[in-house]
CSV table of C-alpha atoms and ligand atoms in Angstrom, one decimal:
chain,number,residue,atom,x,y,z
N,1,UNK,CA,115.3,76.4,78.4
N,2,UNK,CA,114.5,72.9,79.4
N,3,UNK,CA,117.3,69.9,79.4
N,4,UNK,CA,117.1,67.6,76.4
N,5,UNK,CA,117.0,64.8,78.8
N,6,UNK,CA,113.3,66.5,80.5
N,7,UNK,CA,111.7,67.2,77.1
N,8,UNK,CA,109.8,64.2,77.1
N,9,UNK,CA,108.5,64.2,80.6
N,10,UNK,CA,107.6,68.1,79.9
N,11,UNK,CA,105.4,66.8,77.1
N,12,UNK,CA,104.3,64.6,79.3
N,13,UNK,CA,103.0,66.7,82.0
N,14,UNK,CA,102.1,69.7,79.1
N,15,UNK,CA,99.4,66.5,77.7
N,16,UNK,CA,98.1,65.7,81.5
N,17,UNK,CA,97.6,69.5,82.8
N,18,UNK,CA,95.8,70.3,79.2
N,19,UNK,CA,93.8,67.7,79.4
N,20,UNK,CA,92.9,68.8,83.3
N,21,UNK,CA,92.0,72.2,82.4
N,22,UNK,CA,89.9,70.9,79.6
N,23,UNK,CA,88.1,69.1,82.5
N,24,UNK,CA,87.8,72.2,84.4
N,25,UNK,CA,83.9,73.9,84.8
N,26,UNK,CA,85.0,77.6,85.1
N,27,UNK,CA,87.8,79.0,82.0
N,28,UNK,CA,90.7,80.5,83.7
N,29,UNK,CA,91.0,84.3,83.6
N,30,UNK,CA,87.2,84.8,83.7
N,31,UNK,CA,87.2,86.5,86.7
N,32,UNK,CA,85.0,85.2,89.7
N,33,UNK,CA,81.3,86.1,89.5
N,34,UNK,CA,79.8,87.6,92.9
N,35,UNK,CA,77.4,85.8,94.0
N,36,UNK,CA,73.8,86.6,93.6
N,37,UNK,CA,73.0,87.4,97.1
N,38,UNK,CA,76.2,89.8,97.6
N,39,UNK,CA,76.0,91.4,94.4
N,40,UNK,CA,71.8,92.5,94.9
N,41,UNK,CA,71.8,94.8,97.6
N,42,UNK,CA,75.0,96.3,96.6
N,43,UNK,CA,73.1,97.7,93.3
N,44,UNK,CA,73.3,101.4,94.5
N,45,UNK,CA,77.0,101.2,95.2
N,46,UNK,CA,78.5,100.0,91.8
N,47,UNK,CA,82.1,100.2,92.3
N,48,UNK,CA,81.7,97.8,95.1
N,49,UNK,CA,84.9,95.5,95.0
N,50,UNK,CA,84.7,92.2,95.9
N,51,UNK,CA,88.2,91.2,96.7
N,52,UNK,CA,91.2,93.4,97.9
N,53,UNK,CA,92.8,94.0,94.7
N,54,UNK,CA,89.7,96.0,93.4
N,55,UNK,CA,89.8,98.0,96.8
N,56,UNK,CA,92.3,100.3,96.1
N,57,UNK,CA,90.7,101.3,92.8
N,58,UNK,CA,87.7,101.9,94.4
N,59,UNK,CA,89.1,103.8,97.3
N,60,UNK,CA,90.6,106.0,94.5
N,61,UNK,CA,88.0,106.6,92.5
N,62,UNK,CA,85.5,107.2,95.5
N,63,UNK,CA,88.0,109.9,96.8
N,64,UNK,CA,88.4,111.8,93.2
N,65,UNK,CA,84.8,111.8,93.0
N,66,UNK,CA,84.2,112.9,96.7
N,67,UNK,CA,86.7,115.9,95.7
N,68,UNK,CA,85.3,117.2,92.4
N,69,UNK,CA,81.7,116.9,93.9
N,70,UNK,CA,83.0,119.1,96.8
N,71,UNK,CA,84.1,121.5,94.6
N,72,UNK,CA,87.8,121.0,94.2
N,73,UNK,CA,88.0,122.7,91.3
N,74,UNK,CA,85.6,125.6,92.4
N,75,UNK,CA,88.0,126.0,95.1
N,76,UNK,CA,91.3,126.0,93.6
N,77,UNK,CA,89.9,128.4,91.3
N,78,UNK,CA,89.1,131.2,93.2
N,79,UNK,CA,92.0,131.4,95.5
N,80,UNK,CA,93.5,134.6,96.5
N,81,UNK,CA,96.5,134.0,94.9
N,82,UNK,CA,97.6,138.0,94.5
N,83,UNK,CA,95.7,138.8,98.5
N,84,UNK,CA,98.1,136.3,99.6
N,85,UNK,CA,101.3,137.0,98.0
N,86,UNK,CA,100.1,140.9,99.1
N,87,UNK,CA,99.6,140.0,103.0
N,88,UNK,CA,102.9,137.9,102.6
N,89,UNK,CA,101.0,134.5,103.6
N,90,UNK,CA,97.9,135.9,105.2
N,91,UNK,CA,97.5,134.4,108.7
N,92,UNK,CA,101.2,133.3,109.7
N,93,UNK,CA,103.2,135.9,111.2
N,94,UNK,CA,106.5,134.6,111.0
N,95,UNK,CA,105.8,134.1,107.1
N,96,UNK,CA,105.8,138.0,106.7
N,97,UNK,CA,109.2,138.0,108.7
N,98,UNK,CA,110.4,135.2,106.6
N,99,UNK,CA,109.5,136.5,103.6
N,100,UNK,CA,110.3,140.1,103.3
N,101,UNK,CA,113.7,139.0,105.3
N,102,UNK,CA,114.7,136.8,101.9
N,103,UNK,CA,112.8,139.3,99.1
N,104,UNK,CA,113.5,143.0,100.3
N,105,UNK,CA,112.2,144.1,96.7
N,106,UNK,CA,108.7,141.8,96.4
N,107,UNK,CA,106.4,144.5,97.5
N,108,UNK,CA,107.4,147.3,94.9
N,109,UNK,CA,107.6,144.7,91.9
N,110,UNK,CA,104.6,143.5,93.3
N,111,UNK,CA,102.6,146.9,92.7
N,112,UNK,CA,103.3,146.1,89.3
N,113,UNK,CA,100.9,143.3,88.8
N,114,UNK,CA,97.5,144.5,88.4
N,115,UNK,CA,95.5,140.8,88.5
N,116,UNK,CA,96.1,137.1,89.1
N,117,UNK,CA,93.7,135.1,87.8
N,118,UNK,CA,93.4,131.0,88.5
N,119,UNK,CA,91.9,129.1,85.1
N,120,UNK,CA,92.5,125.4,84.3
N,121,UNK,CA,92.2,124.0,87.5
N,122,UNK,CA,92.7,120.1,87.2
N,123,UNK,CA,92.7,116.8,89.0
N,124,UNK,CA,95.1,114.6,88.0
N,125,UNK,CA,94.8,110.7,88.9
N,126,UNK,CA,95.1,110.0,92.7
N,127,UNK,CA,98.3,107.8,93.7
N,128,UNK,CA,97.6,105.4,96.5
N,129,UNK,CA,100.7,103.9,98.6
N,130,UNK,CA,99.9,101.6,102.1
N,131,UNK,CA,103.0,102.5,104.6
N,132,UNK,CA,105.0,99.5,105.2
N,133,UNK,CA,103.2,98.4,108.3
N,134,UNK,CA,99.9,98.0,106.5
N,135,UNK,CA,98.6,99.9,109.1
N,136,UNK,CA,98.1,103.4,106.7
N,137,UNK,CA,97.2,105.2,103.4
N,138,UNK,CA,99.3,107.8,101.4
N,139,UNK,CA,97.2,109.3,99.1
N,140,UNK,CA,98.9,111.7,96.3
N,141,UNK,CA,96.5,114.0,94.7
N,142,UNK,CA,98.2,115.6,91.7
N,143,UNK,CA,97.0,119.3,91.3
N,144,UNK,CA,97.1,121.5,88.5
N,145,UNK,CA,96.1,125.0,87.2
N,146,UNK,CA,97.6,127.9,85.3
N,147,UNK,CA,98.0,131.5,86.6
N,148,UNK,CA,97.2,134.3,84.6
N,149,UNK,CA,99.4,137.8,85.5
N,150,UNK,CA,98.4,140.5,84.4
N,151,UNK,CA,101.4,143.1,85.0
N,152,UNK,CA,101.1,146.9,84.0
N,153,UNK,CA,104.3,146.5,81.2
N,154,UNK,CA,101.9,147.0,78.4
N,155,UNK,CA,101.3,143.8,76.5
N,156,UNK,CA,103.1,141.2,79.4
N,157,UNK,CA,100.5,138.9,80.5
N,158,UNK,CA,102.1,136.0,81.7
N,159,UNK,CA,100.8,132.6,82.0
N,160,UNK,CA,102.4,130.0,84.8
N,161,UNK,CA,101.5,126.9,84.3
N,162,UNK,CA,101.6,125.4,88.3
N,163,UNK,CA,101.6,121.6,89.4
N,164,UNK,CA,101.4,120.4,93.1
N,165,UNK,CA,100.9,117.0,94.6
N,166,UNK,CA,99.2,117.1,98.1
N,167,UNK,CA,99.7,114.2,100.1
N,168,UNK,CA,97.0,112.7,102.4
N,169,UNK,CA,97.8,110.3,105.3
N,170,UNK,CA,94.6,108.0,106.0
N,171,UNK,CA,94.2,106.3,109.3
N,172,UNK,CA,91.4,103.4,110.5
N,173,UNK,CA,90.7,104.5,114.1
N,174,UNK,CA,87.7,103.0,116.2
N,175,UNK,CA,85.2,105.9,117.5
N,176,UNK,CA,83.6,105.2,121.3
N,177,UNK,CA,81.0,103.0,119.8
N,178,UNK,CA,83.5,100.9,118.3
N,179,UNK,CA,82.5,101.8,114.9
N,180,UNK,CA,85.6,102.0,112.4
N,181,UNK,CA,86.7,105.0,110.3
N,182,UNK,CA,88.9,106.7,108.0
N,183,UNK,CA,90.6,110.0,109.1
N,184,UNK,CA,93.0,112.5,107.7
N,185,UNK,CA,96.0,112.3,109.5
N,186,UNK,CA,99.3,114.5,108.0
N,187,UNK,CA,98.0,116.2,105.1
N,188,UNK,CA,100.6,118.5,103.1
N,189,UNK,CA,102.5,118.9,100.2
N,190,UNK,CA,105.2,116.8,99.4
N,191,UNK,CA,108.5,118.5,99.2
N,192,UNK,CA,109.5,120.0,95.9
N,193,UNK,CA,106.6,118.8,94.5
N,194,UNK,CA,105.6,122.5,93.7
N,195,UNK,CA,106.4,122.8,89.9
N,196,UNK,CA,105.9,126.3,88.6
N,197,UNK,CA,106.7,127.0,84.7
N,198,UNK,CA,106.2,129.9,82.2
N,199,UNK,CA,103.8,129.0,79.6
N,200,UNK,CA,104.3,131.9,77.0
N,201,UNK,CA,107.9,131.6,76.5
N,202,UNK,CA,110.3,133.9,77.5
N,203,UNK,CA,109.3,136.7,79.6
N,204,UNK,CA,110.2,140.1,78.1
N,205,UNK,CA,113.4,141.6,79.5
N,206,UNK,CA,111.6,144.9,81.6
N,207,UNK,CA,109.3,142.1,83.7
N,208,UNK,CA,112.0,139.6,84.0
N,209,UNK,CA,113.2,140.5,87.5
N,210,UNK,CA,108.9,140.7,88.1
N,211,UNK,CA,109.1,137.2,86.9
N,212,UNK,CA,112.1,135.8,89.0
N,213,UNK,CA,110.3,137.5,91.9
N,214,UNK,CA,106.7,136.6,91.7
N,215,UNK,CA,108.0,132.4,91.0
N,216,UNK,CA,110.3,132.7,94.1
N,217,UNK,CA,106.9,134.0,96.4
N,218,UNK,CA,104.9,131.8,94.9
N,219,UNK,CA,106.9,128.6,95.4
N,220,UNK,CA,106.8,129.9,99.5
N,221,UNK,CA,103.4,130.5,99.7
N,222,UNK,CA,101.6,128.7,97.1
N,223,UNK,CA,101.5,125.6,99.1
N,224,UNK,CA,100.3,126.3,102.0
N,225,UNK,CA,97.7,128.1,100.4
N,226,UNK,CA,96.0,125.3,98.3
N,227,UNK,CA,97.2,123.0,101.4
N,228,UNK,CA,94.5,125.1,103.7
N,229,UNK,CA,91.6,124.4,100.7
N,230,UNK,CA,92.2,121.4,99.8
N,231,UNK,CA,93.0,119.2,103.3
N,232,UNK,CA,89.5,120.1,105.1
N,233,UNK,CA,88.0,119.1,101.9
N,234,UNK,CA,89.6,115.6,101.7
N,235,UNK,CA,88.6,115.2,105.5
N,236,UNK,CA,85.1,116.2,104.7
N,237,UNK,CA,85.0,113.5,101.7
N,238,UNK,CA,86.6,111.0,103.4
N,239,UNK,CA,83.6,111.1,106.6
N,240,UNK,CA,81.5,111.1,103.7
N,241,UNK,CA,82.6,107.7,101.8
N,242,UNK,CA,80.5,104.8,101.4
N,243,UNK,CA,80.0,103.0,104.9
N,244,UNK,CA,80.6,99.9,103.0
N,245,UNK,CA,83.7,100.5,101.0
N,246,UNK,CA,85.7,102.1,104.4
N,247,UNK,CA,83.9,99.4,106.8
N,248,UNK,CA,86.5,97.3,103.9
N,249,UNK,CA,89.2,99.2,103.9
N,250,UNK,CA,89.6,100.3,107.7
N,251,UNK,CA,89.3,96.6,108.5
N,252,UNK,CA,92.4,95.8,106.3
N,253,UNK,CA,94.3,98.6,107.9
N,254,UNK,CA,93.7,97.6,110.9
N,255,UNK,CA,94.4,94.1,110.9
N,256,UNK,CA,97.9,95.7,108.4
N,257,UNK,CA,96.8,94.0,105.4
N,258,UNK,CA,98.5,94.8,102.1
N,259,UNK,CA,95.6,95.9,99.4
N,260,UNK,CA,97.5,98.4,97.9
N,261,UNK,CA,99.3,96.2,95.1
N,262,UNK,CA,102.2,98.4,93.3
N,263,UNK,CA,102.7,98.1,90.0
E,1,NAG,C1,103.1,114.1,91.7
E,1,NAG,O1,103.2,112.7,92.0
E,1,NAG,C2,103.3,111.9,90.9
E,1,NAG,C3,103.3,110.5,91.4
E,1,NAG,O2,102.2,110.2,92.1
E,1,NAG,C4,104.5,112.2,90.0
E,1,NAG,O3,104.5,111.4,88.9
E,1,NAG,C5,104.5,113.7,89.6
E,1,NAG,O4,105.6,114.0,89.0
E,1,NAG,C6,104.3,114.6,90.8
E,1,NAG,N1,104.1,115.9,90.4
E,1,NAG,C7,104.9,116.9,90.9
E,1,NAG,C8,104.5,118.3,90.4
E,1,NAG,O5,105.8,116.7,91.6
């Protein structure tokens, strides 16, 4: 690694910078202490960060808390998954159109499933990207929950296990009073980031075409579904975040700071 020639004067320098860390008052990779008069009134908010690299974590874990205390999983449990795939995507008109147009045979196979009940909803850990610029936040929160159909062939409940990421665009904007904030800007689902899968093995041979059917309607209108839950939600928690923690954040946006260090 080193010439044979520099050995010596490695030694050398290896013996002096030693010696000078020896001399040093604080150990390396103890990390820096807040100091007392930061770290007292901050007691209430313990996940306060006290340099960038903490921020991220913290903006994280503020957000996954902020969603499970508004319910997340509450709400991703009781959608009207079988109302939905009924009304062909509820509110949308041109979804019905689009819909029927592609699946002439959904509503008849769809007579044929008596229930669809949501259990497992999860959480997954939030991902956290900064847009080149510096200037704003993608935030990826990893959804999942498993779909029980219950179908009139005797004995053929089927269990879909269903994963989606929703992705979150957060903005710093400055209000009238000059006050700083974090908004929601796009907020959808990533593209093919809808993973649908049959738990139970193989679906019996009568309910396969049932199967094939129901996974093609759900992939269409499954994510705009738990998209209009979950994005008022994540706008609600994110005007709800501690002042101090997006007072930090927002400023690093705005100035296009990077915090968010990839690993
Ligand atoms: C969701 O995003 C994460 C990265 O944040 C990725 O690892 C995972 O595979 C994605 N899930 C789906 C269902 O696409």
């Amino acid at each position: 690694m080193f010439p044979v020639g520099g050995l010596l004067v490695f030694y050398g320098l290896l013996a002096q910078t030693t010696a000078q860390l020896a001399g040093l008052p604080v150990p390396l990779g103890q990390g820096l202490p807040l100091p007392l008069d930061q770290a007292l009134p901050l007691a209430l908010t313990p996940a306060q960060p006290s340099n960038p690299a903490h921020l991220a974590g913290s903006l994280t874990g503020a957000l996954s808390s902020g969603l499970l205390s508004g319910n997340l999983l509450g709400i991703l449990g009781d959608l009207p998954v079988l109302d939905i795939l009924n009304t062909g995507g509820g509110t949308s008109g041109g979804l019905i159109g689009g819909l029927l147009g592609k699946v002439t045979s959904a509503i008849p196979l769809l007579n044929n499933i008596i229930s669809i009940k949501v259990t497992n909803p999860q959480l997954l850990e939030l991902g956290l990207v900064q847009s080149p610029d510096g200037h704003r936040l993608y935030v990826t929160i990893p959804l999942g929950l498993i779909l029980k159909v219950n179908t009139l062939v005797v004995g053929s409940l089927l269990e879909l296990d269903v994963q989606l990421n929703i992705t979150a665009e957060v903005l710093a904007v400055r209000n009238n009073q000059g006050r700083i904030h974090l908004v929601l800007g796009d907020c959808t689902h990533s593209p093919g980031s809808l993973k649908i899968s049959l738990l139970n093995g193989v679906a019996p041979l009568p309910i396969q075409g049932l199967l094939d059917t129901l996974m093609d309607l759900l992939n269409k209108v499954l994510p705009e579904l738990v998209q209009g839950k979950v994005c008022p939600l994540i706008n609600e928690v994110l005007s709800h975040l501690d002042v101090t923690l997006v007072h930090d954040v927002a400023d690093l946006l705005i100035h296009g700071l990077t915090f968010v260090i990839k690993i």
